[in-house]
XYZ file of N, CA and C in Angstrom:
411
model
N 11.715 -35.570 -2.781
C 10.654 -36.442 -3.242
C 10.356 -36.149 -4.700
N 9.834 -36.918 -4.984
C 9.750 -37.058 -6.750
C 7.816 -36.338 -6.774
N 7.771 -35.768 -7.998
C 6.461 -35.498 -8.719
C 5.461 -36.311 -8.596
N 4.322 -35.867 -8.210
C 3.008 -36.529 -7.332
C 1.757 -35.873 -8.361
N 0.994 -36.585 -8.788
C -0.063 -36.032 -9.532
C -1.042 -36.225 -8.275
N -2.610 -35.345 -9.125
C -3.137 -34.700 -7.851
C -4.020 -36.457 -7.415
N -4.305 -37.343 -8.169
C -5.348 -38.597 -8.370
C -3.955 -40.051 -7.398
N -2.854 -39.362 -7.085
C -1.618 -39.869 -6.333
C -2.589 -40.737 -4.901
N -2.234 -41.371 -4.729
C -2.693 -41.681 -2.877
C -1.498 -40.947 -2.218
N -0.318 -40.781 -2.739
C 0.884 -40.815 -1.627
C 1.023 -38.958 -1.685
N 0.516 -38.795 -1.626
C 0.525 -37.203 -1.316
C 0.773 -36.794 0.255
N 1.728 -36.035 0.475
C 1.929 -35.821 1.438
C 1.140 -34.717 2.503
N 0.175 -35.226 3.518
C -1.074 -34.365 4.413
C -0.341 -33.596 5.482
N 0.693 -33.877 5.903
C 0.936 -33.782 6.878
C 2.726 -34.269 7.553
N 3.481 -33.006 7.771
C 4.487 -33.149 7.850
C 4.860 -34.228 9.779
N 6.520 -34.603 9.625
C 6.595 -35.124 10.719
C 6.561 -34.107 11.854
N 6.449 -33.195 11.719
C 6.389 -32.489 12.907
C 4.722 -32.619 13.228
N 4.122 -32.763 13.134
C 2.668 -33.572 13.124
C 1.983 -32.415 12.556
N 2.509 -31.234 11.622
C 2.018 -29.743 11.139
C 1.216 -30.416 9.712
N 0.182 -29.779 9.551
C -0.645 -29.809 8.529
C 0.216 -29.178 7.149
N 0.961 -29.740 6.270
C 1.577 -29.089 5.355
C 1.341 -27.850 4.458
N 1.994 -26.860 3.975
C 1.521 -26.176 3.856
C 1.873 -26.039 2.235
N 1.042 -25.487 0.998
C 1.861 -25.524 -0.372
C 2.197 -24.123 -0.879
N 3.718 -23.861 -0.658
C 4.354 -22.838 -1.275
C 5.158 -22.656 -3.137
N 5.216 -21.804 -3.388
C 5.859 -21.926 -5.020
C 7.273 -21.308 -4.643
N 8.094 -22.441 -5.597
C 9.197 -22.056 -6.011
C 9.691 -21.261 -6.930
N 10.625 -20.208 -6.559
C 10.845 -19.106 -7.741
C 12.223 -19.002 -7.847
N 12.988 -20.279 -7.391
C 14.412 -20.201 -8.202
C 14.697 -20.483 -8.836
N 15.899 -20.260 -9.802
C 16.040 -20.347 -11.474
C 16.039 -21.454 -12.190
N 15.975 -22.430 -11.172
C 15.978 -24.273 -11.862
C 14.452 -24.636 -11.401
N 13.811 -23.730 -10.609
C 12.111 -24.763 -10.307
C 11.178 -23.286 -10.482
N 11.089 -22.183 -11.377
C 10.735 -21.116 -11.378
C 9.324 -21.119 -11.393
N 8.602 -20.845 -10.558
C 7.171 -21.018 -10.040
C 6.067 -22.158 -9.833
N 7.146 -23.054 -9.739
C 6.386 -24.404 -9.395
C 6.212 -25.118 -7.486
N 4.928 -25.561 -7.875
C 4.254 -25.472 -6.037
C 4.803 -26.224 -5.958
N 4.999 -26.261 -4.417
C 5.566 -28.046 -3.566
C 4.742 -27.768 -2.269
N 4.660 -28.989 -1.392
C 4.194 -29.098 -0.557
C 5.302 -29.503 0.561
N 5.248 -28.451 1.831
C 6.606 -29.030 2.825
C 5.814 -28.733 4.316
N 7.033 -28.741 5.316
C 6.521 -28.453 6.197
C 6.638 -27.232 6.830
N 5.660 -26.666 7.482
C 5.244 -24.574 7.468
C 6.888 -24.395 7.922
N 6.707 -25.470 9.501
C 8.112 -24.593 9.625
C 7.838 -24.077 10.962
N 6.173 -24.300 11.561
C 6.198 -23.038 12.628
C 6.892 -23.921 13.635
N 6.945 -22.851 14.840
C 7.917 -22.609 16.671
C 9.131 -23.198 16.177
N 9.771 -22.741 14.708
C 10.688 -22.971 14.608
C 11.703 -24.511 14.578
N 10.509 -24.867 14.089
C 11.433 -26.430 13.817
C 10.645 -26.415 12.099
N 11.443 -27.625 11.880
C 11.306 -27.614 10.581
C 12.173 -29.204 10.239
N 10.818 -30.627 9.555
C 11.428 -31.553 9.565
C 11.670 -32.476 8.445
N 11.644 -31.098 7.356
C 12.443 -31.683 5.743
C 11.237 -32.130 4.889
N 10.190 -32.124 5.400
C 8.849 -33.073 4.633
C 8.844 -32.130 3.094
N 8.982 -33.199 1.938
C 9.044 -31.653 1.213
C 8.193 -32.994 -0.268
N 7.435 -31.931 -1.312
C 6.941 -32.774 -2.027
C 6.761 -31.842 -3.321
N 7.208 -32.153 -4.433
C 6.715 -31.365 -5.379
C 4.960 -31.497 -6.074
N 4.307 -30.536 -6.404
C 3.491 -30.888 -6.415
C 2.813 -30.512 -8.017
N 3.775 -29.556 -8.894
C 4.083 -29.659 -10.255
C 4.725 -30.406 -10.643
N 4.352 -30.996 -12.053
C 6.079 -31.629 -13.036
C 6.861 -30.499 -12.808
N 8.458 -30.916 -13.160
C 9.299 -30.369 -13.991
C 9.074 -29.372 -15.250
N 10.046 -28.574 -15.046
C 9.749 -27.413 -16.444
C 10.844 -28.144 -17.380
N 10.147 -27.932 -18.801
C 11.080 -28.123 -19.485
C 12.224 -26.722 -19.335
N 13.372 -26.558 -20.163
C 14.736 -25.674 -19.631
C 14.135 -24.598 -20.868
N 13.465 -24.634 -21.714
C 12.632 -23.173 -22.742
C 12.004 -22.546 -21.636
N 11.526 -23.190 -20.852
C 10.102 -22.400 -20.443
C 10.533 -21.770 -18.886
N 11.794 -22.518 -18.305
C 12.524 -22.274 -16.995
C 13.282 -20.580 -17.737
N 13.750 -20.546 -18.547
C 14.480 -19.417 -19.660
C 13.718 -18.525 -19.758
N 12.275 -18.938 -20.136
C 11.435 -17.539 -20.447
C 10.905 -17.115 -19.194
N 10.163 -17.516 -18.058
C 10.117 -17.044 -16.527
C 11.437 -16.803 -15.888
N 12.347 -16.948 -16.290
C 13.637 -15.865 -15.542
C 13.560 -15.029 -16.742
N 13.446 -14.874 -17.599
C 13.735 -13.829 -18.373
C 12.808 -12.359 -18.138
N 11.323 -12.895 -17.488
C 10.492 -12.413 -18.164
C 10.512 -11.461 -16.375
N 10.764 -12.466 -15.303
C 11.266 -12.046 -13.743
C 11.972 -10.697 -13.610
N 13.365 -11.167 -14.731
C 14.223 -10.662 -15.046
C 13.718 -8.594 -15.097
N 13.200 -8.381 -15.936
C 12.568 -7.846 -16.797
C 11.584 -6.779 -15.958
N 10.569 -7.723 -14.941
C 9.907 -7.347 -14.264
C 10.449 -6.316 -13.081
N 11.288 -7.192 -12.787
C 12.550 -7.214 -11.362
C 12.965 -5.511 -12.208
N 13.956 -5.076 -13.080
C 14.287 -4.374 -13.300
C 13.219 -3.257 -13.643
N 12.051 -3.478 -14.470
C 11.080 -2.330 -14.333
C 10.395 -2.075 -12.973
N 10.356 -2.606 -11.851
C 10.002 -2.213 -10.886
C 11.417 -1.252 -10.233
N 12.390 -1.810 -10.133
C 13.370 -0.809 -9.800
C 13.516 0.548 -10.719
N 12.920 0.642 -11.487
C 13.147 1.791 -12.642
C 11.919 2.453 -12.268
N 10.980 1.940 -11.867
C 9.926 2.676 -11.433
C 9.991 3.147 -10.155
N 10.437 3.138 -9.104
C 10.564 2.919 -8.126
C 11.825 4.097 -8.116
N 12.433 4.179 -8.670
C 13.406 5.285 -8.942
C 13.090 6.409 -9.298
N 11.555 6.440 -10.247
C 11.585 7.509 -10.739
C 10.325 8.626 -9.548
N 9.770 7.099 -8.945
C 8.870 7.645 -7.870
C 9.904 8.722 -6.436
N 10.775 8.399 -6.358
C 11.708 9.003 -5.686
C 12.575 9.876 -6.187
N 13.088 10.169 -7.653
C 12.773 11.417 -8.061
C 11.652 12.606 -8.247
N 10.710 12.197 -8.393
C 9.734 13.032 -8.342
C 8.893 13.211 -6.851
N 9.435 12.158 -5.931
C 9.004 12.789 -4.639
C 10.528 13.667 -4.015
N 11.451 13.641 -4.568
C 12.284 15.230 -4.359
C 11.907 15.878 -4.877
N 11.815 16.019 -5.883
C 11.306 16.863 -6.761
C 10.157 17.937 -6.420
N 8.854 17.320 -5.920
C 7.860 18.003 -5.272
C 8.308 18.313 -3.583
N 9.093 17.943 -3.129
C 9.196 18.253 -1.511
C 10.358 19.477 -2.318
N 11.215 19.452 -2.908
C 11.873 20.786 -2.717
C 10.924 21.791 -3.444
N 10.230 21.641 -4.797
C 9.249 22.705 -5.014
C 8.480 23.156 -4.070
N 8.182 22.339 -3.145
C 6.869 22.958 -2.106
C 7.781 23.663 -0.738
N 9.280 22.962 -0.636
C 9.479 24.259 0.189
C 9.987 25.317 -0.283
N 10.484 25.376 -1.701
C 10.523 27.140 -2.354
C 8.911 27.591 -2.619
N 8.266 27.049 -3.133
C 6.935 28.018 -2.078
C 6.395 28.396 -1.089
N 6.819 27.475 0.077
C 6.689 27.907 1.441
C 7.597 28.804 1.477
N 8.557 29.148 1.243
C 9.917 30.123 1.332
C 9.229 31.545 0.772
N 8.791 31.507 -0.427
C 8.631 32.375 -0.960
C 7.132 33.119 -0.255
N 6.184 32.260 -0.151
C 4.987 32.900 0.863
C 5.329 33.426 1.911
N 6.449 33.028 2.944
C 6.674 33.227 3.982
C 7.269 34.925 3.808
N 8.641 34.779 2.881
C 8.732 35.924 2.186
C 7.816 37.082 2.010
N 6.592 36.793 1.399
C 5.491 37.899 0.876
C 4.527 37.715 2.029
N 4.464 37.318 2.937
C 3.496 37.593 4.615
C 4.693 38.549 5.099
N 5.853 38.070 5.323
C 6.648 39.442 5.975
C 7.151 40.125 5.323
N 6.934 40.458 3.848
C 6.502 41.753 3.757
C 5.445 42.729 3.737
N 4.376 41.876 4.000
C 3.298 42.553 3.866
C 3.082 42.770 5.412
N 3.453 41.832 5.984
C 3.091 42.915 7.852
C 4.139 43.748 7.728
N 5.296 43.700 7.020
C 6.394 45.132 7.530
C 5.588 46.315 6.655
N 4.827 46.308 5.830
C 4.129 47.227 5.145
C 2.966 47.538 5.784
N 2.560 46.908 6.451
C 0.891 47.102 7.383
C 1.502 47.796 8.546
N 2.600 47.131 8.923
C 2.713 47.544 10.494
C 3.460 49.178 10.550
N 4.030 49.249 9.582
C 4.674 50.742 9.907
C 3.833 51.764 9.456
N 2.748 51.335 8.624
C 1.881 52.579 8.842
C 2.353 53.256 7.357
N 3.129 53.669 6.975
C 3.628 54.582 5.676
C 3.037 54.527 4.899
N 3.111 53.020 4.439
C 2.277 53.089 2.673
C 0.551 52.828 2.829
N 0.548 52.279 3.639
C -0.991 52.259 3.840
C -1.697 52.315 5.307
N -1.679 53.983 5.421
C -2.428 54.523 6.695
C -3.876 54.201 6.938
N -4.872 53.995 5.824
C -5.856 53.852 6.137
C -6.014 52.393 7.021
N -5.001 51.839 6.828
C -4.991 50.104 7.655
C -4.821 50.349 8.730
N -3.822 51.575 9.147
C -2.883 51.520 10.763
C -3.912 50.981 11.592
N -5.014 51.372 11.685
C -6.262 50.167 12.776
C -6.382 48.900 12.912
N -5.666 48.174 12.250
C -5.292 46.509 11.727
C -4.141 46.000 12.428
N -4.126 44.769 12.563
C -2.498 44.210 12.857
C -2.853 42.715 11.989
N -1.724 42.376 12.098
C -1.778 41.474 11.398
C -2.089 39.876 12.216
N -2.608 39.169 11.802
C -2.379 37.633 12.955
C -1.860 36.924 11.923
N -1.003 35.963 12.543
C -0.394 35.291 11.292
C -0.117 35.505 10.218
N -0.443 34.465 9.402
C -0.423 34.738 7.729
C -1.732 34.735 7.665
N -3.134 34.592 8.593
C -4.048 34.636 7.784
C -4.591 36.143 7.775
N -4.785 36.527 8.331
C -5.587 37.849 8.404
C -5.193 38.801 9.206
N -6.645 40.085 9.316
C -5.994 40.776 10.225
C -7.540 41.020 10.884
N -7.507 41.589 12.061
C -8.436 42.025 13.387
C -7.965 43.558 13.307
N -9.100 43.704 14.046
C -8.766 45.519 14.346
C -8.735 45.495 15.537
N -7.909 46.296 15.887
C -7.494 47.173 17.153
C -8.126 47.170 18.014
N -8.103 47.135 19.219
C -9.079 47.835 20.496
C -8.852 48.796 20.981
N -8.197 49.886 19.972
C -7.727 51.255 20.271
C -8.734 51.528 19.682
């Protein structure tokens, strides 16, 4: 169907599937963000009702919205890249610190628990990594 201004009578209300039309934008490289009016489409039928509901772009201005898409399209993938470098980035730093804590809790119960270097503790044990309780000896 041809270009319909909005003061039109012949505007299309209502597709043949008897569906209330619905107005979506076009974003392919010959109609780059211009509305039309068709039919939704729902339980899966769908019966061609289709209406533009912008003019035509002139071919400058079709050039600069792909360009500018273009552009967009690629800084989101560049961003989006770098968000997934830096979420490796922090998941392997945080498990060489879990590594390394885990490290310095067992050594510090193999140092509590044998008693040698620090006897005044031997009344202690250790629970976990957080703390320690005393004895019921």
């Amino acid at each position: 169907m041809e270009y319909t201004s909005t003061g039109d009578s012949s505007i299309v209300r209502a597709c043949l599937c008897g569906f209330e039309v619905v107005i979506r934008t076009s974003w392919t490289n010959s109609n780059p963000g211009r509305r039309f009016r068709s039919c939704p489409g729902d339980n899966g039928s769908y019966c061609g009702v289709f209406q533009w509901i912008d003019p035509p772009m002139c071919l400058g201005a079709k050039e600069i919205i792909h360009g500018l898409l273009s552009r967009l399209n690629d800084q989101e993938k560049q961003l989006n890249e770098y968000r997934q470098k830096d979420f490796k980035k922090e998941a392997l730093e945080g498990n060489l610190i879990t590594y390394n804590l885990m490290g310095i809790v067992a050594s510090v119960h193999h140092l509590y628990a044998s008693n040698s270097v620090y006897p005044r503790y031997s009344h202690m044990h250790v629970i976990g990594s957080a703390g320690f309780r005393k004895s019921d000896v």
